[in-house]
Short mmCIF file of C-alpha atoms in Angstrom, two decimals:
data_model
loop_
_atom_site.label_atom_id
_atom_site.label_comp_id
_atom_site.label_asym_id
_atom_site.label_seq_id
_atom_site.Cartn_x
_atom_site.Cartn_y
_atom_site.Cartn_z
CA MET A 1 0.00 0.00 0.00
CA ASP A 2 1.46 3.38 -0.90
CA SER A 3 1.19 6.40 1.37
CA LYS A 4 -1.94 7.79 -0.31
CA GLU A 5 -3.81 4.48 -0.09
CA LEU A 6 -2.94 4.23 3.57
CA ILE A 7 -4.20 7.76 4.30
CA LEU A 8 -7.48 6.93 2.53
CA LYS A 9 -7.87 3.66 4.41
CA ARG A 10 -7.25 5.29 7.79
CA SER A 11 -9.66 8.12 6.96
CA GLU A 12 -12.65 5.79 7.25
CA GLU A 13 -11.48 4.34 10.54
CA ASN A 14 -10.70 7.81 11.88
CA LYS A 15 -14.30 8.92 11.32
CA GLN A 16 -15.48 6.19 13.67
CA LEU A 17 -12.79 6.64 16.27
CA TYR A 18 -11.95 10.32 16.67
CA ILE A 19 -13.57 13.65 17.51
CA PRO A 20 -13.72 15.70 14.30
CA ASN A 21 -12.07 19.10 13.83
CA LEU A 22 -9.74 18.78 16.80
CA SER A 23 -6.12 17.65 17.07
CA ALA A 24 -3.17 17.86 19.47
CA ASP A 25 0.41 18.70 18.53
CA PRO A 26 3.24 18.10 21.02
CA VAL A 27 6.45 20.11 20.62
CA ILE A 28 9.17 18.06 22.34
CA PHE A 29 12.40 19.90 23.08
CA GLY A 30 15.69 18.22 23.81
CA PHE A 31 19.08 19.66 24.79
CA ASP A 32 22.25 18.38 23.16
CA GLN A 33 25.64 19.87 22.27
CA ASN A 34 24.56 23.02 24.12
CA GLU A 35 21.69 23.48 21.71
CA LEU A 36 17.93 22.88 21.66
CA LYS A 37 16.46 20.29 19.35
CA VAL A 38 12.85 19.49 18.50
CA LEU A 39 11.28 16.13 17.75
CA LEU A 40 9.84 15.94 14.23
CA VAL A 41 8.40 13.33 11.94
CA LYS A 42 8.94 13.13 8.19
CA MET A 43 5.76 11.96 6.49
CA ASN A 44 5.92 9.51 3.60
CA TYR A 45 3.22 11.57 1.93
CA ARG A 46 4.82 14.64 0.32
CA LYS A 47 8.02 14.13 2.37
CA MET A 48 7.33 17.11 4.60
CA TRP A 49 8.20 17.43 8.28
CA ILE A 50 5.43 17.66 10.86
CA LEU A 51 5.00 17.58 14.62
CA PRO A 52 4.16 14.12 16.04
CA GLY A 53 0.51 15.08 16.51
CA GLY A 54 -2.79 13.29 16.21
CA TYR A 55 -6.47 13.11 17.08
CA ILE A 56 -8.51 12.63 20.26
CA LYS A 57 -10.66 9.54 20.65
CA LYS A 58 -14.36 10.12 21.21
CA ASP A 59 -14.25 8.43 24.61
CA GLU A 60 -10.79 9.50 25.77
CA ASP A 61 -9.68 12.22 28.18
CA LEU A 62 -7.69 14.90 26.38
CA ASN A 63 -4.62 14.44 28.60
CA ASP A 64 -4.57 10.70 27.90
CA ALA A 65 -4.84 11.41 24.19
CA VAL A 66 -1.68 13.53 24.08
CA VAL A 67 0.35 10.87 25.87
CA ARG A 68 -0.99 8.16 23.54
CA ILE A 69 -0.35 10.22 20.40
CA LEU A 70 3.27 10.86 21.36
CA LYS A 71 3.78 7.16 21.95
CA GLU A 72 2.10 6.08 18.71
CA ARG A 73 3.78 8.60 16.46
CA ALA A 74 7.29 8.80 17.91
CA GLY A 75 7.66 5.88 20.31
CA VAL A 76 8.01 8.26 23.24
CA ASN A 77 7.19 6.63 26.56
CA ALA A 78 7.22 7.88 30.14
CA VAL A 79 6.08 11.43 29.45
CA SER A 80 6.76 13.43 32.58
CA TYR A 81 5.85 17.04 31.89
CA LEU A 82 3.63 18.11 29.02
CA GLU A 83 2.25 21.63 29.16
CA GLU A 84 -0.51 23.05 27.00
CA PHE A 85 0.64 26.45 25.72
CA ALA A 86 -1.64 27.63 22.90
CA VAL A 87 -4.52 26.66 20.63
CA PHE A 88 -4.17 27.25 16.89
CA GLY A 89 -7.56 27.93 15.35
CA LYS A 90 -7.28 29.90 12.13
CA LYS A 91 -9.90 28.47 9.79
CA ASN A 92 -7.47 27.95 6.89
CA ARG A 93 -4.42 26.82 8.88
CA SER A 94 -4.07 23.44 7.16
CA GLU A 95 -5.48 24.30 3.75
CA GLY A 96 -3.56 22.86 0.84
CA TYR A 97 -1.70 20.11 2.62
CA PHE A 98 -3.82 17.10 1.56
CA GLU A 99 -3.99 18.35 -2.02
CA ASP A 100 -4.36 14.87 -3.52
CA PHE A 101 -7.62 14.09 -1.71
CA ASP A 102 -11.19 15.35 -1.81
CA GLU A 103 -13.11 16.96 1.04
CA THR A 104 -14.46 13.68 2.40
CA LEU A 105 -11.02 12.75 3.80
CA PHE A 106 -11.09 12.85 7.60
CA GLN A 107 -7.57 14.27 7.72
CA LYS A 108 -8.43 17.10 5.33
CA GLN A 109 -11.19 18.73 7.38
CA ARG A 110 -10.57 21.88 9.37
CA PHE A 111 -8.62 21.14 12.55
CA ILE A 112 -8.24 23.36 15.56
CA THR A 113 -5.07 22.07 17.19
CA ILE A 114 -3.99 22.19 20.81
CA GLY A 115 -0.28 22.84 21.24
CA TYR A 116 1.75 21.22 24.03
CA TYR A 117 5.42 21.38 24.88
CA ALA A 118 7.72 19.22 26.94
CA LEU A 119 11.42 18.96 27.72
CA PHE A 120 13.06 15.58 27.34
CA ASN A 121 16.57 14.29 27.59
CA PRO A 122 17.18 12.97 24.05
CA SER A 123 19.56 10.28 25.28
CA LYS A 124 16.76 8.72 27.33
CA ILE A 125 14.30 8.28 24.44
CA ASP A 126 14.21 5.46 21.90
CA LEU A 127 12.46 6.90 18.89
CA ALA A 128 10.15 4.80 16.76
CA THR A 129 8.52 5.53 13.42
CA ASP A 130 4.81 4.95 12.69
CA GLU A 131 3.13 3.69 9.52
CA PHE A 132 2.77 7.17 7.99
CA SER A 133 6.35 8.26 8.51
CA GLU A 134 9.67 7.84 6.83
CA SER A 135 11.57 8.91 9.93
CA CYS A 136 11.30 10.43 13.38
CA GLU A 137 14.24 12.61 14.33
CA TRP A 138 15.63 15.32 16.56
CA ILE A 139 16.17 18.46 14.50
CA TYR A 140 18.27 21.32 15.90
CA LEU A 141 16.38 24.60 16.09
CA SER A 142 19.17 26.16 14.05
CA GLN A 143 18.30 23.75 11.20
CA LEU A 144 14.61 24.68 11.10
CA PRO A 145 14.96 27.45 8.50
CA GLU A 146 16.37 24.87 6.08
CA ILE A 147 13.62 22.25 6.29
CA GLU A 148 10.12 22.30 4.87
CA MET A 149 7.37 21.84 7.45
CA ALA A 150 3.71 21.17 6.69
CA MET A 151 0.86 23.58 7.46
CA ASP A 152 1.58 26.05 10.31
CA HIS A 153 3.83 23.64 12.23
CA LYS A 154 6.87 25.90 12.05
CA GLU A 155 4.83 28.65 13.70
CA ILE A 156 3.71 26.20 16.40
CA VAL A 157 7.36 25.37 17.20
CA GLU A 158 8.22 29.08 17.39
CA LYS A 159 5.30 29.80 19.73
CA ALA A 160 6.28 26.84 21.90
CA LEU A 161 9.78 28.24 22.25
CA LEU A 162 8.37 31.62 23.35
CA ALA A 163 6.16 29.87 25.90
CA LEU A 164 9.17 27.91 27.18
CA ARG A 165 11.19 31.13 27.54
CA GLU A 166 8.40 32.75 29.51
CA LYS A 167 8.07 29.69 31.70
CA ILE A 168 11.75 29.42 32.54
CA SER A 169 11.67 32.98 33.92
CA ILE A 170 9.16 31.91 36.56
CA LYS A 171 9.69 28.18 37.11
CA PRO A 172 12.87 26.09 37.20
CA ILE A 173 11.88 23.83 34.32
CA GLY A 174 14.26 22.08 32.01
CA PHE A 175 16.62 20.94 34.72
CA ASN A 176 15.69 17.34 34.02
CA LEU A 177 17.82 17.79 30.92
CA LEU A 178 20.98 17.99 33.05
CA PRO A 179 22.87 15.13 34.66
CA GLU A 180 22.38 14.67 38.41
CA LYS A 181 25.59 16.57 39.15
CA PHE A 182 26.45 19.58 37.01
CA THR A 183 28.60 22.69 36.98
CA LEU A 184 27.22 26.22 36.96
CA SER A 185 28.68 26.62 33.50
CA GLU A 186 26.61 23.67 32.23
CA LEU A 187 23.49 25.14 33.81
CA GLN A 188 24.24 28.49 32.17
CA LYS A 189 24.52 26.83 28.77
CA LEU A 190 21.07 25.30 29.22
CA TYR A 191 19.58 28.70 30.03
CA GLU A 192 21.38 30.26 27.08
CA ALA A 193 20.05 27.60 24.72
CA ILE A 194 16.47 28.10 25.88
CA LEU A 195 16.64 31.89 25.97
CA GLY A 196 18.49 32.04 22.68
CA LYS A 197 21.09 34.53 23.88
CA GLU A 198 24.37 34.71 25.78
CA LEU A 199 24.15 35.59 29.45
CA ASN A 200 26.60 37.47 31.59
CA ARG A 201 28.36 34.87 33.70
CA GLY A 202 28.55 36.88 36.91
CA ASN A 203 24.91 37.95 36.78
CA PHE A 204 23.73 34.45 35.98
CA TYR A 205 25.68 32.81 38.81
CA ARG A 206 24.40 35.38 41.31
CA LYS A 207 20.75 35.07 40.22
CA ILE A 208 20.72 31.29 40.02
CA LYS A 209 22.33 30.97 43.46
CA ASN A 210 19.81 33.43 44.90
CA LEU A 211 16.97 31.11 43.92
CA GLY A 212 18.04 28.82 46.74
CA ILE A 213 17.47 25.65 44.73
CA LEU A 214 21.11 24.62 44.28
CA ARG A 215 23.25 22.54 46.63
CA LYS A 216 26.99 22.86 46.27
CA LEU A 217 28.66 19.46 46.49
CA ASP A 218 32.03 18.65 47.99
CA GLU A 219 33.17 17.49 44.56
CA GLN A 220 34.69 19.00 41.44
CA ARG A 221 34.49 18.16 37.75
CA ARG A 222 37.98 16.78 36.97
CA GLY A 223 39.62 16.31 33.63
CA GLY A 224 39.43 19.70 31.96
CA ALA A 225 42.35 21.93 31.13
CA HIS A 226 41.24 24.55 33.64
CA LYS A 227 40.83 24.63 37.39
CA ALA A 228 38.33 21.89 38.25
CA PRO A 229 34.92 23.61 38.70
CA ASP A 230 32.58 22.84 41.61
CA LEU A 231 29.71 20.41 41.07
CA TYR A 232 26.16 21.19 42.11
CA SER A 233 22.92 19.27 42.47
CA PHE A 234 19.39 20.41 43.13
CA ASP A 235 18.15 20.86 46.67
CA GLU A 236 15.18 18.60 46.10
CA GLU A 237 12.87 20.15 48.66
CA ASN A 238 13.46 23.75 47.58
CA TYR A 239 13.48 22.75 43.93
CA ASN A 240 10.06 21.14 44.16
CA LYS A 241 8.78 24.12 46.13
CA ALA A 242 10.00 26.45 43.37
CA LEU A 243 8.40 24.25 40.71
CA GLU A 244 5.11 24.56 42.54
CA ASN A 245 5.16 28.17 43.69
CA GLY A 246 7.33 29.83 41.07
CA LEU A 247 10.57 31.73 41.33
CA THR A 248 9.26 35.25 41.64
CA SER A 249 7.10 36.37 44.50
CA TRP A 250 5.48 39.61 45.52
CA MET B 1 -41.39 29.27 24.38
CA ASP B 2 -40.04 27.94 27.65
CA SER B 3 -36.33 27.39 28.24
CA LYS B 4 -36.40 23.71 27.25
CA GLU B 5 -38.22 24.35 23.98
CA LEU B 6 -35.70 27.05 23.12
CA ILE B 7 -32.74 24.76 23.80
CA LEU B 8 -34.29 22.09 21.55
CA LYS B 9 -34.96 24.60 18.78
CA ARG B 10 -31.42 25.96 18.86
CA SER B 11 -29.97 22.45 18.89
CA GLU B 12 -31.00 21.90 15.26
CA GLU B 13 -29.57 25.24 14.13
CA ASN B 14 -26.37 24.62 16.10
CA LYS B 15 -25.74 21.38 14.19
CA GLN B 16 -25.61 23.35 10.94
CA LEU B 17 -23.62 26.27 12.26
CA TYR B 18 -21.00 25.06 14.73
CA ILE B 19 -18.03 22.72 15.01
CA PRO B 20 -19.10 19.78 17.21
CA ASN B 21 -17.39 18.80 20.47
CA LEU B 22 -15.59 22.10 20.94
CA SER B 23 -16.47 25.21 22.96
CA ALA B 24 -14.82 28.31 24.38
CA ASP B 25 -15.33 29.68 27.89
CA PRO B 26 -14.11 33.19 28.77
CA VAL B 27 -13.42 34.01 32.42
CA ILE B 28 -13.73 37.79 32.71
CA PHE B 29 -12.29 39.32 35.88
CA GLY B 30 -13.16 42.76 37.17
CA PHE B 31 -11.81 44.74 40.13
CA ASP B 32 -14.18 46.57 42.43
CA GLN B 33 -14.20 47.52 46.12
CA ASN B 34 -10.65 46.16 46.32
CA GLU B 35 -11.91 42.72 45.34
CA LEU B 36 -11.96 40.58 42.19
CA LYS B 37 -15.24 39.73 40.54
CA VAL B 38 -16.05 37.34 37.71
CA LEU B 39 -18.65 37.71 34.97
CA LEU B 40 -21.28 34.95 35.11
CA VAL B 41 -24.57 34.15 33.46
CA LYS B 42 -27.57 32.56 35.16
CA MET B 43 -29.30 30.19 32.76
CA ASN B 44 -33.08 30.04 32.65
CA TYR B 45 -32.74 26.27 32.35
CA ARG B 46 -32.08 24.80 35.80
CA LYS B 47 -31.19 28.27 37.18
CA MET B 48 -27.52 27.46 37.45
CA TRP B 49 -24.62 29.86 36.89
CA ILE B 50 -22.26 29.33 33.99
CA LEU B 51 -19.46 31.16 32.21
CA PRO B 52 -20.56 33.20 29.17
CA GLY B 53 -19.24 30.55 26.77
CA GLY B 54 -20.29 29.20 23.41
CA TYR B 55 -19.40 27.38 20.21
CA ILE B 56 -17.13 28.03 17.24
CA LYS B 57 -18.65 28.49 13.77
CA LYS B 58 -17.48 26.08 11.10
CA ASP B 59 -16.04 28.91 9.00
CA GLU B 60 -14.81 31.20 11.78
CA ASP B 61 -11.32 31.80 13.17
CA LEU B 62 -11.12 30.70 16.79
CA ASN B 63 -10.05 34.14 18.04
CA ASP B 64 -13.02 35.78 16.31
CA ALA B 65 -15.32 33.19 17.87
CA VAL B 66 -14.33 34.07 21.43
CA VAL B 67 -14.92 37.78 20.86
CA ARG B 68 -18.31 37.09 19.25
CA ILE B 69 -19.37 34.70 22.02
CA LEU B 70 -18.61 37.25 24.72
CA LYS B 71 -20.62 39.86 22.91
CA GLU B 72 -23.59 37.57 22.24
CA ARG B 73 -23.81 36.11 25.72
CA ALA B 74 -22.92 39.07 27.93
CA GLY B 75 -23.08 42.16 25.73
CA VAL B 76 -19.35 42.73 26.21
CA ASN B 77 -17.83 44.87 23.46
CA ALA B 78 -14.32 46.15 22.82
CA VAL B 79 -12.42 43.17 24.15
CA SER B 80 -8.81 44.25 24.55
CA TYR B 81 -6.89 41.37 26.09
CA LEU B 82 -8.14 37.79 26.06
CA GLU B 83 -5.60 35.12 26.89
CA GLU B 84 -6.03 31.39 26.40
CA PHE B 85 -4.89 29.65 29.59
CA ALA B 86 -6.01 26.00 29.56
CA VAL B 87 -8.07 23.41 27.72
CA PHE B 88 -10.53 21.29 29.69
CA GLY B 89 -10.91 17.89 28.09
CA LYS B 90 -12.09 15.26 30.58
CA LYS B 91 -14.52 13.08 28.70
CA ASN B 92 -17.28 13.36 31.32
CA ARG B 93 -16.82 17.03 32.27
CA SER B 94 -20.34 18.10 31.32
CA GLU B 95 -22.22 14.88 32.00
CA GLY B 96 -25.52 15.29 33.75
CA TYR B 97 -26.17 18.93 33.01
CA PHE B 98 -28.72 18.56 30.17
CA GLU B 99 -30.57 15.84 32.06
CA ASP B 100 -33.94 16.61 30.47
CA PHE B 101 -32.78 15.90 26.91
CA ASP B 102 -31.68 12.86 24.92
CA GLU B 103 -28.31 12.31 23.29
CA THR B 104 -29.30 13.92 19.98
CA LEU B 105 -29.19 17.39 21.55
CA PHE B 106 -26.25 19.37 20.13
CA GLN B 107 -25.56 20.98 23.50
CA LYS B 108 -25.45 17.61 25.28
CA GLN B 109 -22.56 16.07 23.32
CA ARG B 110 -19.08 15.89 24.76
CA PHE B 111 -17.36 19.30 24.65
CA ILE B 112 -13.68 19.98 25.03
CA THR B 113 -13.60 23.61 26.10
CA ILE B 114 -10.89 26.21 25.62
CA GLY B 115 -10.52 28.53 28.62
CA TYR B 116 -9.68 32.22 28.21
CA TYR B 117 -9.30 34.99 30.75
CA ALA B 118 -9.38 38.74 30.52
CA LEU B 119 -9.35 41.71 32.88
CA PHE B 120 -11.99 44.38 32.41
CA ASN B 121 -12.99 47.48 34.29
CA PRO B 122 -16.56 46.64 35.35
CA SER B 123 -17.63 50.27 35.23
CA LYS B 124 -16.86 50.39 31.52
CA ILE B 125 -19.07 47.46 30.50
CA ASP B 126 -22.81 47.51 29.88
CA LEU B 127 -23.94 43.97 30.44
CA ALA B 128 -26.69 42.41 28.35
CA THR B 129 -28.56 39.15 28.77
CA ASP B 130 -29.11 36.66 25.94
CA GLU B 131 -32.15 34.51 25.16
CA PHE B 132 -31.00 31.60 27.36
CA SER B 133 -30.26 33.63 30.45
CA GLU B 134 -32.13 35.11 33.35
CA SER B 135 -29.26 37.46 34.20
CA CYS B 136 -25.66 38.35 33.55
CA GLU B 137 -23.80 39.63 36.60
CA TRP B 138 -20.48 40.31 38.26
CA ILE B 139 -20.04 37.87 41.14
CA TYR B 140 -17.33 38.49 43.74
CA LEU B 141 -14.87 35.62 44.03
CA SER B 142 -15.65 35.51 47.75
CA GLN B 143 -19.27 34.68 46.86
CA LEU B 144 -18.39 31.73 44.61
CA PRO B 145 -18.57 29.08 47.35
CA GLU B 146 -22.20 30.04 47.91
CA ILE B 147 -23.49 29.73 44.35
CA GLU B 148 -24.21 26.66 42.26
CA MET B 149 -22.28 26.51 38.99
CA ALA B 150 -22.93 24.08 36.13
CA MET B 151 -20.49 21.37 35.02
CA ASP B 152 -16.82 22.11 35.83
CA HIS B 153 -17.17 25.87 35.49
CA LYS B 154 -16.12 26.56 39.06
CA GLU B 155 -12.88 24.67 38.43
CA ILE B 156 -12.36 26.70 35.24
CA VAL B 157 -12.64 29.95 37.22
CA GLU B 158 -10.15 28.66 39.82
CA LYS B 159 -7.64 27.64 37.15
CA ALA B 160 -8.04 31.03 35.46
CA LEU B 161 -7.20 32.76 38.73
CA LEU B 162 -4.04 30.66 39.09
CA ALA B 163 -3.04 31.53 35.52
CA LEU B 164 -3.65 35.21 36.24
CA ARG B 165 -1.47 35.01 39.36
CA GLU B 166 1.33 33.42 37.40
CA LYS B 167 1.02 36.02 34.67
CA ILE B 168 1.11 39.02 37.00
CA SER B 169 4.47 37.85 38.34
CA ILE B 170 6.00 38.21 34.87
CA LYS B 171 3.91 40.81 33.04
CA PRO B 172 2.31 44.05 34.27
CA ILE B 173 -1.23 43.03 33.38
CA GLY B 174 -4.35 44.24 35.08
CA PHE B 175 -3.29 47.84 35.21
CA ASN B 176 -6.09 48.79 32.82
CA LEU B 177 -8.31 48.22 35.85
CA LEU B 178 -6.90 51.33 37.53
CA PRO B 179 -7.74 54.97 36.79
CA GLU B 180 -5.19 56.93 34.76
CA LYS B 181 -3.69 58.40 37.91
CA PHE B 182 -3.40 56.23 40.99
CA THR B 183 -1.61 55.97 44.31
CA LEU B 184 0.83 53.20 45.18
CA SER B 185 -1.65 52.07 47.80
CA GLU B 186 -4.33 51.59 45.12
CA LEU B 187 -1.88 49.62 42.99
CA GLN B 188 -0.97 47.46 45.98
CA LYS B 189 -4.66 46.68 46.60
CA LEU B 190 -4.99 45.46 42.99
CA TYR B 191 -2.01 43.14 43.41
CA GLU B 192 -3.36 41.89 46.73
CA ALA B 193 -6.75 41.14 45.17
CA ILE B 194 -5.21 39.17 42.32
CA LEU B 195 -2.68 37.34 44.47
CA GLY B 196 -5.23 36.67 47.20
CA LYS B 197 -2.94 37.71 50.04
CA GLU B 198 -1.71 40.78 51.87
CA LEU B 199 1.62 42.18 50.80
CA ASN B 200 4.26 43.96 52.85
CA ARG B 201 3.93 47.63 51.96
CA GLY B 202 7.65 48.46 51.98
CA ASN B 203 8.60 45.43 49.87
CA PHE B 204 5.83 46.06 47.39
CA TYR B 205 6.69 49.74 46.91
CA ARG B 206 10.35 48.89 46.39
CA LYS B 207 9.69 46.10 43.90
CA ILE B 208 7.08 47.95 41.89
CA LYS B 209 9.30 51.05 41.63
CA ASN B 210 12.23 48.89 40.51
CA LEU B 211 10.23 47.72 37.50
CA GLY B 212 10.75 51.17 35.99
CA ILE B 213 7.21 51.36 34.62
CA LEU B 214 5.84 54.05 36.96
CA ARG B 215 6.03 57.80 36.54
CA LYS B 216 5.62 59.89 39.67
CA LEU B 217 3.39 62.88 39.00
CA ASP B 218 3.67 66.32 40.53
CA GLU B 219 0.22 65.81 42.04
CA GLN B 220 -1.24 64.31 45.19
CA ARG B 221 -4.54 62.61 45.98
CA ARG B 222 -6.35 65.20 48.14
CA GLY B 223 -9.32 64.73 50.38
CA GLY B 224 -8.32 61.89 52.69
CA ALA B 225 -7.80 62.19 56.40
CA HIS B 226 -4.08 61.43 56.05
CA LYS B 227 -1.17 63.16 54.39
CA ALA B 228 -2.07 63.44 50.67
CA PRO B 229 -0.31 60.53 48.87
CA ASP B 230 1.58 61.00 45.60
CA LEU B 231 -0.14 60.12 42.36
CA TYR B 232 1.49 57.95 39.70
CA SER B 233 0.80 57.04 36.10
CA PHE B 234 2.40 54.51 33.79
CA ASP B 235 5.46 55.39 31.79
CA GLU B 236 3.81 54.31 28.55
CA GLU B 237 6.98 53.38 26.68
CA ASN B 238 8.48 51.31 29.48
CA TYR B 239 5.09 49.85 30.36
CA ASN B 240 4.54 48.58 26.82
CA LYS B 241 8.07 47.24 26.72
CA ALA B 242 7.44 45.34 29.95
CA LEU B 243 4.15 44.00 28.58
CA GLU B 244 6.03 42.66 25.59
CA ASN B 245 9.25 41.44 27.14
CA GLY B 246 8.19 40.56 30.64
CA LEU B 247 9.33 41.81 34.02
CA THR B 248 12.00 39.29 34.82
CA SER B 249 15.10 38.83 32.74
CA TRP B 250 18.13 36.65 32.90
#
């Protein structure tokens, strides 16, 4: 069966199974080589990149749907933190994509899509490819301008990044991307990757220490050419408190 | 036509006009007597309070739908700032409400609802009641425990308040609720109402001045029993910059 036949076949099943007009699109960020990556799927049909999104079953809670979709489309298990950040509802947002099909195709109807984001450690995920896809890969954000993405999915990734930047100014998210013990320089590189700009080292160290969520260990990172830097871990109690209550307070 | 007949009549029209399974619910906050209020509608059917929500037309952008819904259900014009904050998608979230109707009723199907919030100055809105409603009123948050709300709408209001609290820690929102010239004490009362707790006066004054968005005027508020306090307004340029870029930076 070629990719068009498969899309047609699934269309009929989809009509029975899923809520019409509504989809969910997870934007999964990873951190690698001091840079952010995003998890994308390359469809067999038209060879364009898309987010690993999908539909919501008629009898399924929305939150369960997003977890299932991510597993089905990318093989991602053990989702820990998925946050809804925006709904994309322009009436013509997916027009043109299923150009080889008529209007009766389930996948071609108007979809309002709910955007989620999450931060994963790429090394801890075994990716898998579904029946519609040629591949499922981590793509560096710096590569995005060079690839062709379907519909408004590039805009969804950009909005997710803005939401992530806003979030990291109030909650200590993203730290699950670091190893258990890390240096302040490694933590700074994570913040720089998310914020998309270089930070002043002195300012960053002072601010991050003031949050009260770090515990300085009696250990150093050995092996570099320079003076061995101190290792830190998170003060679990204060870290969880900050996750719950936020970093800024009035 | 009684309220049940009207609901049945509209059900048939709704099937033609609206996307199934999807609704939008705006939570409109106002500030009055140093307290937050929320805009609610009392339905003729079952006399329960609900948010002034509605459905999305098949050929309508989602953002346009929310503005239209608010106007149709509550008479609210000139919406300036509506922010999507969460999607409510439990499969049984509205079960039981339309108990007098069978499953063919449009309004009785499963709805995944998109939650929005906005901050309005109550004195600037003329409320209007639609054909389904007995009244449309501002209800103080402190009164919420005493009233009966349909479905999960009380939970939606609570989540909106949490989103608002998170937002005010990073962006100077809500200031459109104040008169053009205000005292620091009036500004503090707005923050206290939104955050739901008393703030230390010295800390608050210091922090709010440090944001750089206030302009001290050469005028005082006269007429009180105490020393006339200084009046402030917003430094428009810095205020807009803070709205765009946020209050905290790394």
